[in-house]
Amino acid sequence: MNKNFTNIVAVTFLLSLLLITILRTSWISDDAAITLRSVMNFTHGFGPVFNVGERVQAYTHTLWFIVLTFAYLIFGHIYYSTIAISIITVLASLIVAIKYYFKDITCSIIFLLILFFSQAFIDYSTSGLENPLSFLLISFYIVNFAKITDSNFEKSISTSWLLFFLCSSTGQI
């Protein structure tokens, strides 16, 4: 059997096991319920507020609010759309990490095993909070930063600042 094929199967198996664990333990935190109520009020025409009639923004992560709003409009159910977009975003960040950070298969396997045994990563991947989006944006930021050379310095720095701005919109920085 081809060694490359075996490596791909091993990483795919660990990635699948990690995603099944994340899905099995998915939940929505009470803090995320504040954002979800604001999403519901916004999509029903009351504005991005927690209480209808009051002009108070209760959420702290604008970019995640926007992503959840679009997910709710597409999927139609606030709970399932939050879980779905969280899992899709976590999967994308894991794929970016494996594809661009770890050229060695051993490092990819160790990375996935560390995440599998990290209770914080498992719990907050689907908590409804902005962690999955932060994982993805920081992954893109690191990939972009690693590709900076003298020839593409200005473009890469501009992209880095844009990604930094997007990361700050998630409330993580």
mmCIF file of C-alpha atoms in Angstrom:
data_model
loop_
_atom_site.group_PDB
_atom_site.id
_atom_site.type_symbol
_atom_site.label_atom_id
_atom_site.label_comp_id
_atom_site.label_asym_id
_atom_site.label_seq_id
_atom_site.Cartn_x
_atom_site.Cartn_y
_atom_site.Cartn_z
ATOM 1 C CA MET A 1 0.000 0.000 0.000
ATOM 2 C CA ASN A 2 1.237 3.499 -0.828
ATOM 3 C CA LYS A 3 2.674 5.373 2.174
ATOM 4 C CA ASN A 4 1.073 8.656 1.079
ATOM 5 C CA PHE A 5 -2.344 6.963 0.894
ATOM 6 C CA THR A 6 -1.862 5.518 4.396
ATOM 7 C CA ASN A 7 -0.976 8.959 5.730
ATOM 8 C CA ILE A 8 -4.064 10.514 4.146
ATOM 9 C CA VAL A 9 -6.256 7.768 5.618
ATOM 10 C CA ALA A 10 -4.743 8.277 9.090
ATOM 11 C CA VAL A 11 -5.270 12.054 9.028
ATOM 12 C CA THR A 12 -8.789 11.666 7.600
ATOM 13 C CA PHE A 13 -9.657 9.129 10.310
ATOM 14 C CA LEU A 14 -8.394 11.398 13.108
ATOM 15 C CA LEU A 15 -10.113 14.424 11.597
ATOM 16 C CA SER A 16 -13.379 12.472 11.340
ATOM 17 C CA LEU A 17 -13.039 11.238 14.916
ATOM 18 C CA LEU A 18 -12.435 14.786 16.113
ATOM 19 C CA LEU A 19 -15.453 16.129 14.208
ATOM 20 C CA ILE A 20 -17.700 13.338 15.513
ATOM 21 C CA THR A 21 -16.592 14.160 19.060
ATOM 22 C CA ILE A 22 -17.275 17.856 18.489
ATOM 23 C CA LEU A 23 -20.711 17.086 17.046
ATOM 24 C CA ARG A 24 -21.525 14.629 19.834
ATOM 25 C CA THR A 25 -20.725 17.210 22.520
ATOM 26 C CA SER A 26 -22.190 20.246 20.746
ATOM 27 C CA TRP A 27 -23.995 22.786 22.881
ATOM 28 C CA ILE A 28 -24.921 26.465 23.048
ATOM 29 C CA SER A 29 -23.710 28.541 26.002
ATOM 30 C CA ASP A 30 -25.913 31.024 27.802
ATOM 31 C CA ASP A 31 -23.682 33.871 26.619
ATOM 32 C CA ALA A 32 -24.190 32.753 23.021
ATOM 33 C CA ALA A 33 -27.949 32.820 23.585
ATOM 34 C CA ILE A 34 -27.646 36.604 23.906
ATOM 35 C CA THR A 35 -26.187 36.791 20.413
ATOM 36 C CA LEU A 36 -28.733 34.330 19.052
ATOM 37 C CA ARG A 37 -31.617 36.393 20.434
ATOM 38 C CA SER A 38 -30.094 39.481 18.811
ATOM 39 C CA VAL A 39 -29.834 37.557 15.518
ATOM 40 C CA MET A 40 -33.496 36.550 15.785
ATOM 41 C CA ASN A 41 -34.575 40.135 16.520
ATOM 42 C CA PHE A 42 -32.457 41.450 13.650
ATOM 43 C CA THR A 43 -33.783 38.965 11.094
ATOM 44 C CA HIS A 44 -37.364 39.669 12.176
ATOM 45 C CA GLY A 45 -36.954 43.394 11.577
ATOM 46 C CA PHE A 46 -36.454 44.685 15.115
ATOM 47 C CA GLY A 47 -32.789 45.610 14.717
ATOM 48 C CA PRO A 48 -29.661 44.004 16.186
ATOM 49 C CA VAL A 49 -30.856 44.388 19.784
ATOM 50 C CA PHE A 50 -31.512 42.069 22.701
ATOM 51 C CA ASN A 51 -34.775 43.665 23.856
ATOM 52 C CA VAL A 52 -37.154 45.039 21.251
ATOM 53 C CA GLY A 53 -37.623 48.753 21.732
ATOM 54 C CA GLU A 54 -34.281 49.304 23.438
ATOM 55 C CA ARG A 55 -31.239 50.499 21.519
ATOM 56 C CA VAL A 56 -28.635 48.358 23.256
ATOM 57 C CA GLN A 57 -26.176 46.108 21.458
ATOM 58 C CA ALA A 58 -25.788 43.084 23.733
ATOM 59 C CA TYR A 59 -23.290 41.047 21.699
ATOM 60 C CA THR A 60 -19.548 41.710 21.624
ATOM 61 C CA HIS A 61 -18.488 39.993 18.396
ATOM 62 C CA THR A 62 -19.797 41.818 15.354
ATOM 63 C CA LEU A 63 -18.300 39.576 12.684
ATOM 64 C CA TRP A 64 -19.630 36.406 14.348
ATOM 65 C CA PHE A 65 -23.044 38.098 14.631
ATOM 66 C CA ILE A 66 -23.014 38.749 10.877
ATOM 67 C CA VAL A 67 -21.937 35.170 10.099
ATOM 68 C CA LEU A 68 -24.680 33.752 12.354
ATOM 69 C CA THR A 69 -27.246 36.035 10.755
ATOM 70 C CA PHE A 70 -26.421 34.730 7.276
ATOM 71 C CA ALA A 71 -26.344 31.142 8.559
ATOM 72 C CA TYR A 72 -29.765 31.585 10.144
ATOM 73 C CA LEU A 73 -31.165 33.051 6.933
ATOM 74 C CA ILE A 74 -29.778 30.096 4.947
ATOM 75 C CA PHE A 75 -30.541 27.177 7.310
ATOM 76 C CA GLY A 76 -33.649 28.589 8.990
ATOM 77 C CA HIS A 77 -33.184 27.200 12.514
ATOM 78 C CA ILE A 78 -31.066 29.257 14.899
ATOM 79 C CA TYR A 79 -29.746 26.356 16.997
ATOM 80 C CA TYR A 80 -28.873 24.038 14.118
ATOM 81 C CA SER A 81 -27.490 26.850 11.981
ATOM 82 C CA THR A 82 -25.166 27.885 14.832
ATOM 83 C CA ILE A 83 -23.941 24.318 15.293
ATOM 84 C CA ALA A 84 -23.549 23.838 11.523
ATOM 85 C CA ILE A 85 -21.608 27.046 10.928
ATOM 86 C CA SER A 86 -19.411 26.327 13.955
ATOM 87 C CA ILE A 87 -18.531 22.853 12.689
ATOM 88 C CA ILE A 88 -17.947 24.079 9.133
ATOM 89 C CA THR A 89 -15.667 26.845 10.414
ATOM 90 C CA VAL A 90 -13.722 24.523 12.726
ATOM 91 C CA LEU A 91 -13.288 22.017 9.891
ATOM 92 C CA ALA A 92 -12.014 24.757 7.590
ATOM 93 C CA SER A 93 -9.522 25.964 10.201
ATOM 94 C CA LEU A 94 -8.267 22.408 10.764
ATOM 95 C CA ILE A 95 -7.831 21.850 7.036
ATOM 96 C CA VAL A 96 -5.914 25.132 6.709
ATOM 97 C CA ALA A 97 -3.706 24.159 9.642
ATOM 98 C CA ILE A 98 -2.983 20.668 8.325
ATOM 99 C CA LYS A 99 -2.448 21.771 4.735
ATOM 100 C CA TYR A 100 -0.228 24.802 5.353
ATOM 101 C CA TYR A 101 1.402 24.383 8.759
ATOM 102 C CA PHE A 102 2.299 20.736 8.935
ATOM 103 C CA LYS A 103 4.143 19.363 5.946
ATOM 104 C CA ASP A 104 5.082 16.287 7.956
ATOM 105 C CA ILE A 105 2.321 13.742 8.568
ATOM 106 C CA THR A 106 3.588 13.025 12.084
ATOM 107 C CA CYS A 107 3.071 16.662 13.062
ATOM 108 C CA SER A 108 -0.467 16.600 11.642
ATOM 109 C CA ILE A 109 -1.322 13.477 13.620
ATOM 110 C CA ILE A 110 0.129 14.928 16.839
ATOM 111 C CA PHE A 111 -1.751 18.187 16.227
ATOM 112 C CA LEU A 112 -5.080 16.367 15.783
ATOM 113 C CA LEU A 113 -4.462 14.174 18.832
ATOM 114 C CA ILE A 114 -3.684 17.215 20.983
ATOM 115 C CA LEU A 115 -6.923 18.844 19.855
ATOM 116 C CA PHE A 116 -8.847 15.601 20.415
ATOM 117 C CA PHE A 117 -7.706 15.501 24.048
ATOM 118 C CA SER A 118 -8.190 19.241 24.605
ATOM 119 C CA GLN A 119 -11.472 19.600 26.467
ATOM 120 C CA ALA A 120 -11.448 23.371 25.911
ATOM 121 C CA PHE A 121 -11.129 22.969 22.134
ATOM 122 C CA ILE A 122 -13.908 20.364 22.031
ATOM 123 C CA ASP A 123 -16.253 22.351 24.272
ATOM 124 C CA TYR A 124 -15.838 25.746 22.653
ATOM 125 C CA SER A 125 -15.874 24.560 19.052
ATOM 126 C CA THR A 126 -19.682 24.529 19.129
ATOM 127 C CA SER A 127 -20.547 26.684 22.124
ATOM 128 C CA GLY A 128 -22.152 29.310 19.904
ATOM 129 C CA LEU A 129 -19.384 31.738 20.754
ATOM 130 C CA GLU A 130 -16.925 33.202 18.235
ATOM 131 C CA ASN A 131 -14.091 30.717 18.858
ATOM 132 C CA PRO A 132 -14.458 28.764 15.562
ATOM 133 C CA LEU A 133 -14.298 31.959 13.515
ATOM 134 C CA SER A 134 -11.275 33.097 15.514
ATOM 135 C CA PHE A 135 -9.561 29.756 14.835
ATOM 136 C CA LEU A 136 -10.125 30.199 11.099
ATOM 137 C CA LEU A 137 -9.041 33.838 10.902
ATOM 138 C CA ILE A 138 -5.936 33.250 12.993
ATOM 139 C CA SER A 139 -5.072 30.255 10.782
ATOM 140 C CA PHE A 140 -5.311 32.448 7.689
ATOM 141 C CA TYR A 141 -3.310 35.163 9.430
ATOM 142 C CA ILE A 142 -0.463 32.797 10.278
ATOM 143 C CA VAL A 143 -0.443 31.307 6.767
ATOM 144 C CA ASN A 144 -0.291 34.791 5.253
ATOM 145 C CA PHE A 145 2.413 35.898 7.665
ATOM 146 C CA ALA A 146 4.537 32.836 6.869
ATOM 147 C CA LYS A 147 4.420 33.635 3.138
ATOM 148 C CA ILE A 148 5.836 37.162 3.459
ATOM 149 C CA THR A 149 8.911 37.724 1.307
ATOM 150 C CA ASP A 150 10.674 40.833 0.045
ATOM 151 C CA SER A 151 8.855 40.680 -3.291
ATOM 152 C CA ASN A 152 5.328 40.553 -1.851
ATOM 153 C CA PHE A 153 5.919 42.488 1.384
ATOM 154 C CA GLU A 154 3.437 45.330 0.820
ATOM 155 C CA LYS A 155 0.619 43.068 -0.349
ATOM 156 C CA SER A 156 1.191 40.598 2.488
ATOM 157 C CA ILE A 157 1.302 43.320 5.127
ATOM 158 C CA SER A 158 -1.950 44.784 3.779
ATOM 159 C CA THR A 159 -3.554 41.347 3.926
ATOM 160 C CA SER A 160 -2.183 40.839 7.432
ATOM 161 C CA TRP A 161 -3.732 44.090 8.616
ATOM 162 C CA LEU A 162 -7.077 43.147 7.052
ATOM 163 C CA LEU A 163 -7.002 39.748 8.775
ATOM 164 C CA PHE A 164 -5.977 41.410 12.036
ATOM 165 C CA PHE A 165 -8.952 43.764 11.716
ATOM 166 C CA LEU A 166 -11.290 40.830 11.049
ATOM 167 C CA CYS A 167 -9.860 38.974 14.059
ATOM 168 C CA SER A 168 -10.519 42.005 16.231
ATOM 169 C CA SER A 169 -14.129 42.062 14.980
ATOM 170 C CA THR A 170 -14.668 38.627 16.497
ATOM 171 C CA GLY A 171 -13.935 39.983 19.955
ATOM 172 C CA GLN A 172 -10.822 37.848 20.509
ATOM 173 C CA ILE A 173 -8.133 40.531 20.302
#
